[in-house]
mmCIF file of C-alpha atoms in Angstrom:
data_model
loop_
_atom_site.group_PDB
_atom_site.id
_atom_site.type_symbol
_atom_site.label_atom_id
_atom_site.label_comp_id
_atom_site.label_asym_id
_atom_site.label_seq_id
_atom_site.Cartn_x
_atom_site.Cartn_y
_atom_site.Cartn_z
ATOM 1 C CA MET A 1 0.000 0.000 0.000
ATOM 2 C CA THR A 2 2.877 2.369 0.712
ATOM 3 C CA THR A 3 4.056 2.406 -2.908
ATOM 4 C CA ALA A 4 0.513 2.786 -4.258
ATOM 5 C CA TYR A 5 -0.284 5.572 -1.814
ATOM 6 C CA THR A 6 2.948 7.429 -2.584
ATOM 7 C CA SER A 7 2.182 7.217 -6.294
ATOM 8 C CA LEU A 8 -1.375 8.487 -5.749
ATOM 9 C CA LEU A 9 -0.187 11.365 -3.567
ATOM 10 C CA SER A 10 2.357 12.369 -6.211
ATOM 11 C CA GLU A 11 -0.340 12.431 -8.904
ATOM 12 C CA LEU A 12 -2.715 14.455 -6.727
ATOM 13 C CA THR A 13 0.029 16.944 -5.867
ATOM 14 C CA THR A 14 0.863 17.399 -9.543
ATOM 15 C CA THR A 15 -2.820 17.938 -10.353
ATOM 16 C CA VAL A 16 -3.190 20.636 -7.692
ATOM 17 C CA ARG A 17 -0.015 22.425 -8.745
ATOM 18 C CA THR A 18 -0.950 22.317 -12.421
ATOM 19 C CA ALA A 19 -4.405 23.704 -11.664
ATOM 20 C CA ARG A 20 -2.879 26.518 -9.611
ATOM 21 C CA VAL A 21 -0.518 27.482 -12.421
ATOM 22 C CA HIS A 22 -3.374 27.518 -14.926
ATOM 23 C CA ALA A 23 -5.497 29.614 -12.563
ATOM 24 C CA ILE A 24 -2.707 32.167 -12.115
ATOM 25 C CA GLN A 25 -2.149 32.317 -15.872
ATOM 26 C CA GLN A 26 -5.860 32.871 -16.477
ATOM 27 C CA VAL A 27 -6.026 35.667 -13.903
ATOM 28 C CA ASN A 28 -2.992 37.334 -15.474
ATOM 29 C CA ARG A 29 -4.466 36.993 -18.968
ATOM 30 C CA SER A 30 -7.731 38.608 -17.871
ATOM 31 C CA LEU A 31 -5.840 41.434 -16.170
ATOM 32 C CA ILE A 32 -3.677 42.254 -19.204
ATOM 33 C CA LEU A 33 -6.669 42.113 -21.558
ATOM 34 C CA MET A 34 -8.501 44.508 -19.226
ATOM 35 C CA TYR A 35 -5.512 46.863 -19.322
ATOM 36 C CA TRP A 36 -5.534 46.643 -23.114
ATOM 37 C CA GLU A 37 -9.208 47.613 -23.209
ATOM 38 C CA LEU A 38 -8.717 50.490 -20.785
ATOM 39 C CA GLY A 39 -5.845 51.773 -22.899
ATOM 40 C CA ARG A 40 -7.859 51.421 -26.098
ATOM 41 C CA LYS A 41 -10.881 53.281 -24.754
ATOM 42 C CA ILE A 42 -8.757 56.098 -23.349
ATOM 43 C CA VAL A 43 -6.922 56.548 -26.668
ATOM 44 C CA GLU A 44 -10.118 56.484 -28.721
ATOM 45 C CA SER A 45 -11.901 58.924 -26.395
ATOM 46 C CA GLN A 46 -8.963 61.330 -26.444
ATOM 47 C CA THR A 47 -8.948 61.198 -30.235
ATOM 48 C CA GLU A 48 -12.701 61.663 -30.523
ATOM 49 C CA HIS A 49 -13.064 64.498 -28.011
ATOM 50 C CA GLY A 50 -9.672 66.142 -28.293
ATOM 51 C CA TRP A 51 -8.810 65.586 -24.651
ATOM 52 C CA GLY A 52 -5.227 66.198 -23.601
ATOM 53 C CA ALA A 53 -2.912 64.263 -21.295
ATOM 54 C CA GLY A 54 -4.475 65.881 -18.229
ATOM 55 C CA VAL A 55 -7.569 63.719 -18.517
ATOM 56 C CA ILE A 56 -5.507 60.710 -17.347
ATOM 57 C CA ASP A 57 -5.230 62.138 -13.828
ATOM 58 C CA ARG A 58 -8.980 62.672 -13.651
ATOM 59 C CA ILE A 59 -9.744 59.178 -14.937
ATOM 60 C CA SER A 60 -7.379 57.700 -12.360
ATOM 61 C CA ARG A 61 -8.954 59.660 -9.517
ATOM 62 C CA ASP A 62 -12.507 58.694 -10.483
ATOM 63 C CA LEU A 63 -11.704 55.027 -11.100
ATOM 64 C CA ARG A 64 -9.938 54.682 -7.761
ATOM 65 C CA ALA A 65 -12.908 56.288 -6.036
ATOM 66 C CA GLU A 66 -15.183 53.740 -7.725
ATOM 67 C CA PHE A 67 -12.845 50.788 -7.062
ATOM 68 C CA PRO A 68 -10.843 51.635 -3.906
ATOM 69 C CA GLN A 69 -9.548 48.057 -3.527
ATOM 70 C CA GLU A 70 -8.372 47.800 -7.130
ATOM 71 C CA LYS A 71 -4.624 48.176 -7.641
ATOM 72 C CA GLY A 72 -3.035 49.393 -10.846
ATOM 73 C CA LEU A 73 -5.240 52.410 -11.567
ATOM 74 C CA SER A 74 -2.625 55.084 -10.903
ATOM 75 C CA PRO A 75 -2.042 57.800 -13.531
ATOM 76 C CA ARG A 76 1.295 56.245 -14.461
ATOM 77 C CA ASN A 77 -0.224 52.805 -14.905
ATOM 78 C CA LEU A 78 -3.030 54.219 -17.040
ATOM 79 C CA ARG A 79 -0.443 55.906 -19.241
ATOM 80 C CA ASP A 80 1.312 52.552 -19.603
ATOM 81 C CA MET A 81 -2.008 50.930 -20.584
ATOM 82 C CA ARG A 82 -2.455 53.618 -23.183
ATOM 83 C CA LYS A 83 1.076 52.992 -24.430
ATOM 84 C CA LEU A 84 0.446 49.232 -24.517
ATOM 85 C CA TYR A 85 -2.475 49.722 -26.876
ATOM 86 C CA LEU A 86 -0.713 52.287 -29.070
ATOM 87 C CA THR A 87 2.386 50.093 -29.340
ATOM 88 C CA TYR A 88 0.587 46.981 -30.522
ATOM 89 C CA LYS A 89 -2.700 48.163 -32.050
ATOM 90 C CA ALA A 90 -1.377 47.714 -35.600
ATOM 91 C CA PHE A 91 -0.665 44.052 -34.798
ATOM 92 C CA PRO A 92 -3.983 42.430 -33.740
ATOM 93 C CA ASN A 93 -2.430 39.124 -32.695
ATOM 94 C CA MET A 94 -0.126 40.864 -30.222
ATOM 95 C CA ARG A 95 -3.083 41.454 -27.916
ATOM 96 C CA HIS A 96 -3.013 37.797 -26.962
ATOM 97 C CA THR A 97 0.789 37.551 -26.959
ATOM 98 C CA VAL A 98 1.239 40.300 -24.352
ATOM 99 C CA ALA A 99 -1.516 38.700 -22.248
ATOM 100 C CA LYS A 100 0.711 35.660 -21.714
ATOM 101 C CA LEU A 101 3.172 37.667 -19.605
ATOM 102 C CA PRO A 102 2.832 39.537 -16.302
ATOM 103 C CA TRP A 103 2.295 43.284 -16.375
ATOM 104 C CA GLY A 104 5.788 43.925 -15.006
ATOM 105 C CA HIS A 105 7.371 42.206 -18.025
ATOM 106 C CA ASN A 106 5.237 44.242 -20.406
ATOM 107 C CA ILE A 107 6.083 47.520 -18.694
ATOM 108 C CA LEU A 108 9.796 46.725 -18.812
ATOM 109 C CA LEU A 109 9.639 46.179 -22.570
ATOM 110 C CA LEU A 110 7.341 49.145 -23.216
ATOM 111 C CA ARG A 111 9.659 51.581 -21.475
ATOM 112 C CA LYS A 112 12.780 50.403 -23.303
ATOM 113 C CA GLY A 113 11.867 51.980 -26.623
ATOM 114 C CA PHE A 114 12.710 48.835 -28.580
ATOM 115 C CA THR A 115 11.844 48.130 -32.190
ATOM 116 C CA GLN A 116 8.832 45.890 -32.677
ATOM 117 C CA ASP A 117 10.968 42.897 -33.677
ATOM 118 C CA LYS A 118 13.182 43.275 -30.632
ATOM 119 C CA ARG A 119 10.219 43.628 -28.276
ATOM 120 C CA VAL A 120 8.473 40.564 -29.720
ATOM 121 C CA PHE A 121 11.728 38.586 -29.469
ATOM 122 C CA TYR A 122 11.901 39.173 -25.710
ATOM 123 C CA LEU A 123 8.159 38.626 -25.244
ATOM 124 C CA GLU A 124 8.330 35.220 -26.892
ATOM 125 C CA LYS A 125 11.541 34.182 -25.136
ATOM 126 C CA SER A 126 10.116 35.203 -21.754
ATOM 127 C CA PHE A 127 6.974 33.150 -22.249
ATOM 128 C CA LYS A 128 8.726 30.128 -23.756
ATOM 129 C CA HIS A 129 11.328 29.870 -20.991
ATOM 130 C CA GLY A 130 9.276 31.207 -18.088
ATOM 131 C CA TRP A 131 11.704 34.028 -17.320
ATOM 132 C CA ALA A 132 11.180 36.069 -14.179
ATOM 133 C CA ARG A 133 11.356 39.817 -14.715
ATOM 134 C CA ALA A 134 14.904 39.956 -13.325
ATOM 135 C CA ILE A 135 15.990 37.251 -15.796
ATOM 136 C CA LEU A 136 14.393 39.163 -18.668
ATOM 137 C CA ASP A 137 16.218 42.312 -17.572
ATOM 138 C CA TYR A 138 19.488 40.377 -17.405
ATOM 139 C CA HIS A 139 19.162 39.093 -20.977
ATOM 140 C CA ILE A 140 18.305 42.579 -22.211
ATOM 141 C CA ASP A 141 21.437 43.987 -20.561
ATOM 142 C CA ALA A 142 23.454 41.101 -22.023
ATOM 143 C CA GLN A 143 22.152 42.039 -25.510
ATOM 144 C CA LEU A 144 20.741 38.610 -26.257
ATOM 145 C CA TYR A 145 18.679 39.940 -29.175
ATOM 146 C CA GLU A 146 21.629 41.618 -30.868
ATOM 147 C CA ARG A 147 23.809 38.554 -30.449
ATOM 148 C CA SER A 148 21.120 36.255 -31.808
ATOM 149 C CA ILE A 149 20.772 38.171 -35.089
ATOM 150 C CA LEU A 150 24.336 39.386 -35.633
ATOM 151 C CA GLU A 151 26.284 36.238 -34.834
ATOM 152 C CA ALA A 152 25.994 33.237 -37.103
ATOM 153 C CA PRO A 153 26.112 29.906 -35.257
ATOM 154 C CA SER A 154 29.450 28.078 -35.407
ATOM 155 C CA ASN A 155 28.443 24.440 -35.155
ATOM 156 C CA ASN A 156 27.828 21.267 -37.130
ATOM 157 C CA PHE A 157 24.377 20.491 -35.683
ATOM 158 C CA LYS A 158 22.767 20.336 -39.122
ATOM 159 C CA ASP A 159 24.957 17.366 -40.038
ATOM 160 C CA THR A 160 25.133 15.558 -36.694
ATOM 161 C CA LEU A 161 21.773 15.889 -34.925
ATOM 162 C CA PRO A 162 18.299 14.525 -35.690
ATOM 163 C CA GLU A 163 16.226 17.091 -37.581
ATOM 164 C CA ASN A 164 13.839 17.627 -34.673
ATOM 165 C CA LEU A 165 16.726 18.748 -32.429
ATOM 166 C CA ILE A 166 18.612 21.134 -34.728
ATOM 167 C CA ASP A 167 16.612 24.291 -33.974
ATOM 168 C CA GLN A 168 16.540 23.564 -30.245
ATOM 169 C CA ALA A 169 20.292 22.997 -30.176
ATOM 170 C CA ASN A 170 20.962 26.195 -32.127
ATOM 171 C CA GLU A 171 18.929 28.088 -29.569
ATOM 172 C CA ALA A 172 20.560 26.392 -26.589
ATOM 173 C CA ILE A 173 24.203 26.727 -27.714
ATOM 174 C CA LYS A 174 24.927 30.371 -28.466
ATOM 175 C CA SER A 175 27.801 31.808 -30.492
ATOM 176 C CA SER A 176 29.101 34.071 -27.736
ATOM 177 C CA TYR A 177 28.775 34.496 -23.998
ATOM 178 C CA ASN A 178 29.066 37.552 -21.797
ATOM 179 C CA LEU A 179 31.240 36.737 -18.773
ATOM 180 C CA GLU A 180 31.679 40.300 -17.528
ATOM 181 C CA PHE A 181 30.077 39.233 -14.237
ATOM 182 C CA LEU A 182 33.376 37.502 -13.374
ATOM 183 C CA GLY A 183 35.072 40.876 -12.938
ATOM 184 C CA ILE A 184 38.214 39.787 -14.811
ATOM 185 C CA GLU A 185 40.142 42.562 -16.528
ATOM 186 C CA GLU A 186 43.437 40.867 -17.359
ATOM 187 C CA GLU A 187 44.787 37.744 -19.024
ATOM 188 C CA ILE A 188 44.184 34.587 -16.982
ATOM 189 C CA LYS A 189 44.878 30.865 -17.145
ATOM 190 C CA GLU A 190 42.241 28.267 -17.968
ATOM 191 C CA ARG A 191 42.098 26.851 -14.445
ATOM 192 C CA GLU A 192 41.575 30.337 -13.000
ATOM 193 C CA LEU A 193 38.758 30.960 -15.472
ATOM 194 C CA GLU A 194 37.187 27.671 -14.420
ATOM 195 C CA ASP A 195 37.558 28.567 -10.729
ATOM 196 C CA ARG A 196 35.898 31.934 -11.273
ATOM 197 C CA LEU A 197 33.018 30.315 -13.143
ATOM 198 C CA MET A 198 32.499 27.869 -10.295
ATOM 199 C CA ASP A 199 32.443 30.741 -7.810
ATOM 200 C CA ARG A 200 29.692 32.332 -9.893
ATOM 201 C CA ILE A 201 28.022 29.163 -11.180
ATOM 202 C CA ARG A 202 24.525 30.599 -10.776
ATOM 203 C CA ASP A 203 25.412 33.575 -12.978
ATOM 204 C CA PHE A 204 27.112 31.304 -15.494
ATOM 205 C CA ILE A 205 24.055 29.056 -15.790
ATOM 206 C CA LEU A 206 21.941 32.179 -16.214
ATOM 207 C CA GLU A 207 24.164 33.276 -19.089
ATOM 208 C CA LEU A 208 24.135 29.791 -20.639
ATOM 209 C CA GLY A 209 20.359 29.992 -20.792
ATOM 210 C CA TYR A 210 17.272 28.010 -19.904
ATOM 211 C CA GLY A 211 17.496 24.262 -19.345
ATOM 212 C CA PHE A 212 21.094 23.779 -18.193
ATOM 213 C CA THR A 213 21.753 21.713 -15.061
ATOM 214 C CA PHE A 214 25.276 21.507 -13.657
ATOM 215 C CA VAL A 215 26.742 17.987 -13.395
ATOM 216 C CA GLY A 216 30.362 18.588 -12.447
ATOM 217 C CA ARG A 217 33.761 20.155 -13.119
ATOM 218 C CA GLN A 218 36.882 18.277 -14.211
ATOM 219 C CA TYR A 219 34.563 15.354 -14.828
ATOM 220 C CA ARG A 220 36.553 12.142 -15.191
ATOM 221 C CA VAL A 221 35.985 9.792 -18.096
ATOM 222 C CA THR A 222 38.029 6.600 -18.305
ATOM 223 C CA VAL A 223 39.132 4.837 -21.476
ATOM 224 C CA GLY A 224 41.122 1.653 -20.953
ATOM 225 C CA ASP A 225 43.663 2.445 -18.263
ATOM 226 C CA SER A 226 43.711 6.198 -18.958
ATOM 227 C CA ASP A 227 41.686 8.992 -17.375
ATOM 228 C CA PHE A 228 40.541 12.127 -19.164
ATOM 229 C CA TRP A 229 38.875 15.213 -17.725
ATOM 230 C CA VAL A 230 36.011 17.263 -19.126
ATOM 231 C CA ASP A 231 36.309 20.865 -17.886
ATOM 232 C CA LEU A 232 32.592 21.388 -17.261
ATOM 233 C CA LEU A 233 29.715 18.962 -17.721
ATOM 234 C CA PHE A 234 26.045 19.954 -17.867
ATOM 235 C CA TYR A 235 22.756 18.274 -18.669
ATOM 236 C CA HIS A 236 20.193 20.082 -20.817
ATOM 237 C CA ARG A 237 16.663 19.229 -19.763
ATOM 238 C CA GLN A 238 14.878 20.196 -22.976
ATOM 239 C CA LEU A 239 17.415 18.634 -25.317
ATOM 240 C CA GLN A 240 17.734 15.656 -22.966
ATOM 241 C CA CYS A 241 21.441 15.325 -23.475
ATOM 242 C CA LEU A 242 24.789 15.910 -21.816
ATOM 243 C CA VAL A 243 26.636 19.106 -22.745
ATOM 244 C CA ALA A 244 30.417 19.092 -22.346
ATOM 245 C CA ILE A 245 32.245 22.431 -22.218
ATOM 246 C CA ASP A 246 35.960 22.829 -22.852
ATOM 247 C CA LEU A 247 37.404 26.165 -21.676
ATOM 248 C CA LYS A 248 40.165 27.821 -23.701
ATOM 249 C CA VAL A 249 41.761 31.182 -22.937
ATOM 250 C CA LYS A 250 43.356 31.328 -26.388
ATOM 251 C CA LYS A 251 42.155 31.482 -29.977
ATOM 252 C CA PHE A 252 40.444 28.377 -31.382
ATOM 253 C CA ILE A 253 42.657 25.849 -33.153
ATOM 254 C CA PRO A 254 41.498 22.669 -34.980
ATOM 255 C CA GLU A 255 43.022 20.359 -32.365
ATOM 256 C CA TYR A 256 40.384 21.499 -29.872
ATOM 257 C CA ALA A 257 37.629 20.010 -32.045
ATOM 258 C CA GLY A 258 39.320 16.615 -32.234
ATOM 259 C CA LYS A 259 39.701 16.479 -28.471
ATOM 260 C CA MET A 260 36.040 17.371 -27.899
ATOM 261 C CA ASN A 261 34.908 14.820 -30.480
ATOM 262 C CA PHE A 262 36.767 12.186 -28.443
ATOM 263 C CA TYR A 263 35.073 13.315 -25.199
ATOM 264 C CA LEU A 264 31.633 13.120 -26.795
ATOM 265 C CA GLU A 265 32.202 9.604 -28.108
ATOM 266 C CA VAL A 266 33.232 8.450 -24.647
ATOM 267 C CA LEU A 267 30.299 10.194 -22.946
ATOM 268 C CA ASP A 268 27.833 8.624 -25.359
ATOM 269 C CA ASP A 269 29.326 5.172 -24.849
ATOM 270 C CA THR A 270 29.655 5.307 -21.070
ATOM 271 C CA MET A 271 27.122 7.805 -19.685
ATOM 272 C CA LYS A 272 24.286 8.428 -22.138
ATOM 273 C CA LEU A 273 21.091 6.600 -21.224
ATOM 274 C CA PRO A 274 19.074 4.788 -23.919
ATOM 275 C CA HIS A 275 16.305 7.411 -24.016
ATOM 276 C CA GLU A 276 18.705 10.388 -24.165
ATOM 277 C CA ASN A 277 19.924 12.257 -27.236
ATOM 278 C CA PRO A 278 23.544 12.471 -28.435
ATOM 279 C CA SER A 279 25.854 14.481 -26.194
ATOM 280 C CA ILE A 280 26.757 17.966 -27.423
ATOM 281 C CA GLY A 281 30.114 19.673 -27.059
ATOM 282 C CA MET A 282 30.948 23.347 -26.734
ATOM 283 C CA ILE A 283 34.426 24.816 -27.023
ATOM 284 C CA LEU A 284 34.344 28.145 -25.217
ATOM 285 C CA CYS A 285 37.372 30.154 -26.306
ATOM 286 C CA LYS A 286 38.669 33.699 -26.270
ATOM 287 C CA GLU A 287 38.381 34.199 -30.029
ATOM 288 C CA LYS A 288 37.864 32.246 -33.234
ATOM 289 C CA ASN A 289 38.223 32.426 -36.984
ATOM 290 C CA ASP A 290 34.943 31.302 -38.555
ATOM 291 C CA VAL A 291 36.625 29.765 -41.616
ATOM 292 C CA ILE A 292 38.973 27.667 -39.484
ATOM 293 C CA VAL A 293 36.036 26.609 -37.306
ATOM 294 C CA GLU A 294 34.013 25.588 -40.352
ATOM 295 C CA TYR A 295 36.792 23.385 -41.739
ATOM 296 C CA SER A 296 37.497 21.912 -38.308
ATOM 297 C CA LEU A 297 33.900 20.839 -37.760
ATOM 298 C CA LYS A 298 33.315 19.369 -41.214
ATOM 299 C CA SER A 299 34.902 16.013 -40.439
ATOM 300 C CA ASN A 300 33.592 15.741 -36.877
ATOM 301 C CA THR A 301 30.901 13.135 -36.400
ATOM 302 C CA ARG A 302 29.615 14.452 -33.060
ATOM 303 C CA PRO A 303 27.495 17.600 -32.501
ATOM 304 C CA LEU A 304 29.879 20.382 -31.597
ATOM 305 C CA GLY A 305 29.716 24.166 -31.330
ATOM 306 C CA VAL A 306 32.437 26.779 -30.935
ATOM 307 C CA ALA A 307 31.656 29.929 -28.963
ATOM 308 C CA THR A 308 33.601 32.936 -27.767
ATOM 309 C CA TYR A 309 33.399 34.690 -24.430
ATOM 310 C CA ARG A 310 33.770 38.316 -23.421
ATOM 311 C CA LEU A 311 35.281 39.207 -20.060
ATOM 312 C CA PHE A 312 34.929 42.968 -20.314
ATOM 313 C CA GLU A 313 33.597 45.601 -22.685
ATOM 314 C CA GLU A 314 36.349 46.900 -24.910
ATOM 315 C CA LEU A 315 36.261 50.519 -25.985
ATOM 316 C CA PRO A 316 36.022 51.277 -29.709
ATOM 317 C CA PRO A 317 39.359 52.369 -31.270
ATOM 318 C CA GLU A 318 38.123 55.928 -31.789
ATOM 319 C CA MET A 319 37.407 56.240 -28.060
ATOM 320 C CA LYS A 320 40.657 54.584 -27.015
ATOM 321 C CA SER A 321 42.620 57.193 -28.972
ATOM 322 C CA LYS A 322 41.029 59.960 -26.909
ATOM 323 C CA LEU A 323 41.928 58.459 -23.531
ATOM 324 C CA PRO A 324 45.169 59.396 -21.763
ATOM 325 C CA THR A 325 47.927 56.790 -21.593
ATOM 326 C CA PRO A 326 49.137 55.481 -18.193
ATOM 327 C CA GLU A 327 52.237 57.695 -18.541
ATOM 328 C CA GLN A 328 50.094 60.778 -19.142
ATOM 329 C CA LEU A 329 47.970 59.951 -16.097
ATOM 330 C CA ARG A 330 51.064 59.574 -13.909
ATOM 331 C CA GLU A 331 52.413 62.915 -15.141
ATOM 332 C CA GLN A 332 49.107 64.610 -14.393
ATOM 333 C CA LEU A 333 48.965 63.128 -10.879
ATOM 334 C CA ALA A 334 52.527 64.257 -10.232
ATOM 335 C CA LEU A 335 51.647 67.818 -11.253
ATOM 336 C CA GLU A 336 48.605 67.834 -8.963
ATOM 337 C CA GLU A 337 50.714 66.679 -6.005
ATOM 338 C CA GLU A 338 53.252 69.498 -6.433
#
C-alpha cells in the first residue's frame, strides 16, 4: 500500500499544482486584456473628443474612487495601458501575446523603446522559458537579441543531430557568452577561469540559458587504463542530453575540435542513457576564426559548437585614442601633487 499511496499522492500533488498554475495564468491573462481595453478606450476617447494628457489624472482619480480596492489604476499605470495599446494596435495578434506575460514584463519592454521585432523577441523568449522579470532584464542587458541576429552559429548540428533537435540545439548553444560578471580585466589561465566560473556558477548558468543543469567540473571519463577530464559537464533538460564544455583562454585551433569529439564519443558510450539524445560539445574560447572553425567541424561526427566569451567591454578604437595613456595619467597626478 505504501508504494501505491505514494504514487497516488504524487499524482494528486501534480494535479493541484498544475491547476494553480493555470489559474494564475488565467487571472494574469484577464488582467492584461482589461488593461488593453482600458488603454484602447482612453486613446479612442482622447482622439474623438480632443482631450489632452491631463484627462488621465482625472480618470485615475474617479476610477480609484469607484474601485478603492483595485490596484493598478494610478495615472502612471493608465499611461502605460495607453502605451500598450498604441504600441501593438497595428498588430492584432499581439493582444493575446502580451496577455501571456505579467504586467511587469510588459512595462519593462514598453519603457525600453525597442523596435517591434526586438520587443516581440523578448516577449516570446520570456513566455517560452518562463523568465522572471529579473531574468528578462538580465538578458536585455546582455544584448541577447543583438547577439542572436548578428552572430551566425558556429556548429555542425545540421549534419550531426536529428532534424527535430537542430533548432533547439541552435537556440541552446549560443555563439558568444558575456562573462563580464566575473570581474576579470586581465589575461588569466584556464584553471583560474574555471575557478571563477564555479564561484559564480549561478550567474554562469543564467548566461548559458534556460534548461542547463550543472553535473560537475573536471569530470573524469576513463578509457582503458587512462583517465581524461572534461572541464565542465552539464545536462540540458529540454534537449535531454549531456553538454560538455571545454574552456580555452586562447584562440580556437582545430586540435580542440578533435579532443572534444573524443570526449563526446566516450560520454555517449559510457554515460548516455538509452532514451537520451547524443551528447553535445561546446568549445568556449577567447576568439575564433569562422573559416577555421568551419573546416574543423566538417569532419567531426559528433554535434559540436564553438563559442567565444567576453570578459569585459572593450572601448572602440576611436574612443581609445582619446583616452590618456598610463604615462600621461602619472604625469598629471605628479603635477597635482606638487
